[in-house]
Structures are given as C-alpha cells and as structure tokens.
mmCIF file of C-alpha atoms in Angstrom:
data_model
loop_
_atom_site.group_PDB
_atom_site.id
_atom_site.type_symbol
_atom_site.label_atom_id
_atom_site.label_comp_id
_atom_site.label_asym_id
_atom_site.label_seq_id
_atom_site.Cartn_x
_atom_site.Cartn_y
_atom_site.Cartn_z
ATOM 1 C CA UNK A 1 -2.932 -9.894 10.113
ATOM 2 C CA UNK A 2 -3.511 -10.368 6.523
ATOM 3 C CA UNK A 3 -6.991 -8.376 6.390
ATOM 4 C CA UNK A 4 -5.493 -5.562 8.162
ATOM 5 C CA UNK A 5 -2.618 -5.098 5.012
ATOM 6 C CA UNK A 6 -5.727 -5.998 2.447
ATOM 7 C CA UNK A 7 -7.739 -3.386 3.676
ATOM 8 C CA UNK A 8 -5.062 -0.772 4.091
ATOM 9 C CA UNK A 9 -4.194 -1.200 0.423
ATOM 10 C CA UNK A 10 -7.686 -1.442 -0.862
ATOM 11 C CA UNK A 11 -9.390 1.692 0.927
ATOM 12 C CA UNK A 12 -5.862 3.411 -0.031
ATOM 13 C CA UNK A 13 -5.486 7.413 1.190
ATOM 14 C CA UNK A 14 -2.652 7.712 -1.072
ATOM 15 C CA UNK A 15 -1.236 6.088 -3.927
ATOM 16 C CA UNK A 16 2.258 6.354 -5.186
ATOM 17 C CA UNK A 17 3.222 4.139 -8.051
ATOM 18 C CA UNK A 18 7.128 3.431 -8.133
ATOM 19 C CA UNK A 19 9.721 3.460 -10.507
ATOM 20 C CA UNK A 20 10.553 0.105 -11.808
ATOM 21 C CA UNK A 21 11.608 -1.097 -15.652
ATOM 22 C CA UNK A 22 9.958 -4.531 -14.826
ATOM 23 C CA UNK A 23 6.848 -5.803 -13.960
ATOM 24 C CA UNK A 24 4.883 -6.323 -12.183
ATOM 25 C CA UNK A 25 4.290 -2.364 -11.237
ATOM 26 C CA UNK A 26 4.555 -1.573 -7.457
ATOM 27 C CA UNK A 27 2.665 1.069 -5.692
ATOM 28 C CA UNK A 28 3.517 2.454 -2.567
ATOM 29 C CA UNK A 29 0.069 2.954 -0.412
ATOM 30 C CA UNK A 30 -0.895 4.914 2.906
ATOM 31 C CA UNK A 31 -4.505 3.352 4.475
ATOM 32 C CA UNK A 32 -6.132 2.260 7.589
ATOM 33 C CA UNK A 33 -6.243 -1.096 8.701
ATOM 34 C CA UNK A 34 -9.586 -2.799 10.659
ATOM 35 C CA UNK A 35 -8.233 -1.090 13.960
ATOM 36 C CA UNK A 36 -7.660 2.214 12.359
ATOM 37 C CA UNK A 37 -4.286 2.100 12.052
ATOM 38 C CA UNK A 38 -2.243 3.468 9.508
ATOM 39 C CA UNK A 39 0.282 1.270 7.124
ATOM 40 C CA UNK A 40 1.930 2.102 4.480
ATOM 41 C CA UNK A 41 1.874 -0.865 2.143
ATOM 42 C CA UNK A 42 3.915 -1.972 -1.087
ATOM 43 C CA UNK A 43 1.275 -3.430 -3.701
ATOM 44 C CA UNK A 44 2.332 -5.402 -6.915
ATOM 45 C CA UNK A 45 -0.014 -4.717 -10.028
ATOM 46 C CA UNK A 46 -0.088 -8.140 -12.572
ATOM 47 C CA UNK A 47 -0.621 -7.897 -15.960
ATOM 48 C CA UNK A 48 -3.747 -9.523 -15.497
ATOM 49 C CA UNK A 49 -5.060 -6.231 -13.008
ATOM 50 C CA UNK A 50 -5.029 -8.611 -9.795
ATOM 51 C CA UNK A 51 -3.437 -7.200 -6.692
ATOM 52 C CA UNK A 52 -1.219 -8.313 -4.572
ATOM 53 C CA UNK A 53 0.113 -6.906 -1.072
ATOM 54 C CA UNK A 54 3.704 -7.844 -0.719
ATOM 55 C CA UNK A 55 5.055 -5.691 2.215
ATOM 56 C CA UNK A 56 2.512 -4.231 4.851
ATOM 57 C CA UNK A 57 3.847 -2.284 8.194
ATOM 58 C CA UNK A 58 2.900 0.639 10.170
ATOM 59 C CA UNK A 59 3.433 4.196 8.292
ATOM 60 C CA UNK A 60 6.408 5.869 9.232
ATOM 61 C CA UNK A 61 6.491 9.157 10.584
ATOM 62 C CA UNK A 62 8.090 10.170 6.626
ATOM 63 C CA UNK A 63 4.730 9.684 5.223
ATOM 64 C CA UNK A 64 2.444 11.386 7.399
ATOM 65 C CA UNK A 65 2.550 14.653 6.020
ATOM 66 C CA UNK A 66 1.415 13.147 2.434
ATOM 67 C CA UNK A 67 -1.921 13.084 4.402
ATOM 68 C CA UNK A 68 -2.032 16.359 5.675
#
C-alpha cells in the first residue's frame, strides 16, 4: 500500500544517502510501516526539498543489523 512505503520513509530509523553524480539525491531508508513492519525504502530528494518514495519492500535480512 502506498501509506505503508510513505510512512516507512517518513518516520525513517535509518538514513543512508547514496552515491549518485545526478540528481535527484536518493536515500536508502529502514522504517516501519502502519502494521509494524519493516521496509527498507529508496527515497528521491528534488531540488525543490519534496520527497518522493520510488522503491518500497520489506527489509532484507542485510539491513537488520544497521538497527541493532
């Protein structure tokens, strides 16, 4: 569901921004969605500062220990 990716990357745990030459930036985030689960989420940054979630799916295994 959309809200479930919106909220994950707005109440973010962790924030990773990733390397790119071009923008948009992209962040890679860990967050819980509305039924507590965790995705990881890929989040484009505009010039103008709006957001916009452009990959959302459940964390994977990888990035649990960034939590711990």
């Amino acid at each position: 569901m959309p809200e479930d990716a919106i909220q994950a990357a707005q109440w973010a745990l962790w924030i990773e921004p990733l390397v790119d030459d071009d923008a948009p930036r992209r962040e890679l985030r860990l967050g819980f969605d509305t039924g507590a689960r965790l995705l990881e989420t890929v989040v484009l940054i505009l010039e103008s500062g709006d957001e916009m979630v452009v990959h959302a799916m459940p964390a994977r295994r990888k990035y649990l220990d960034l939590l711990l």
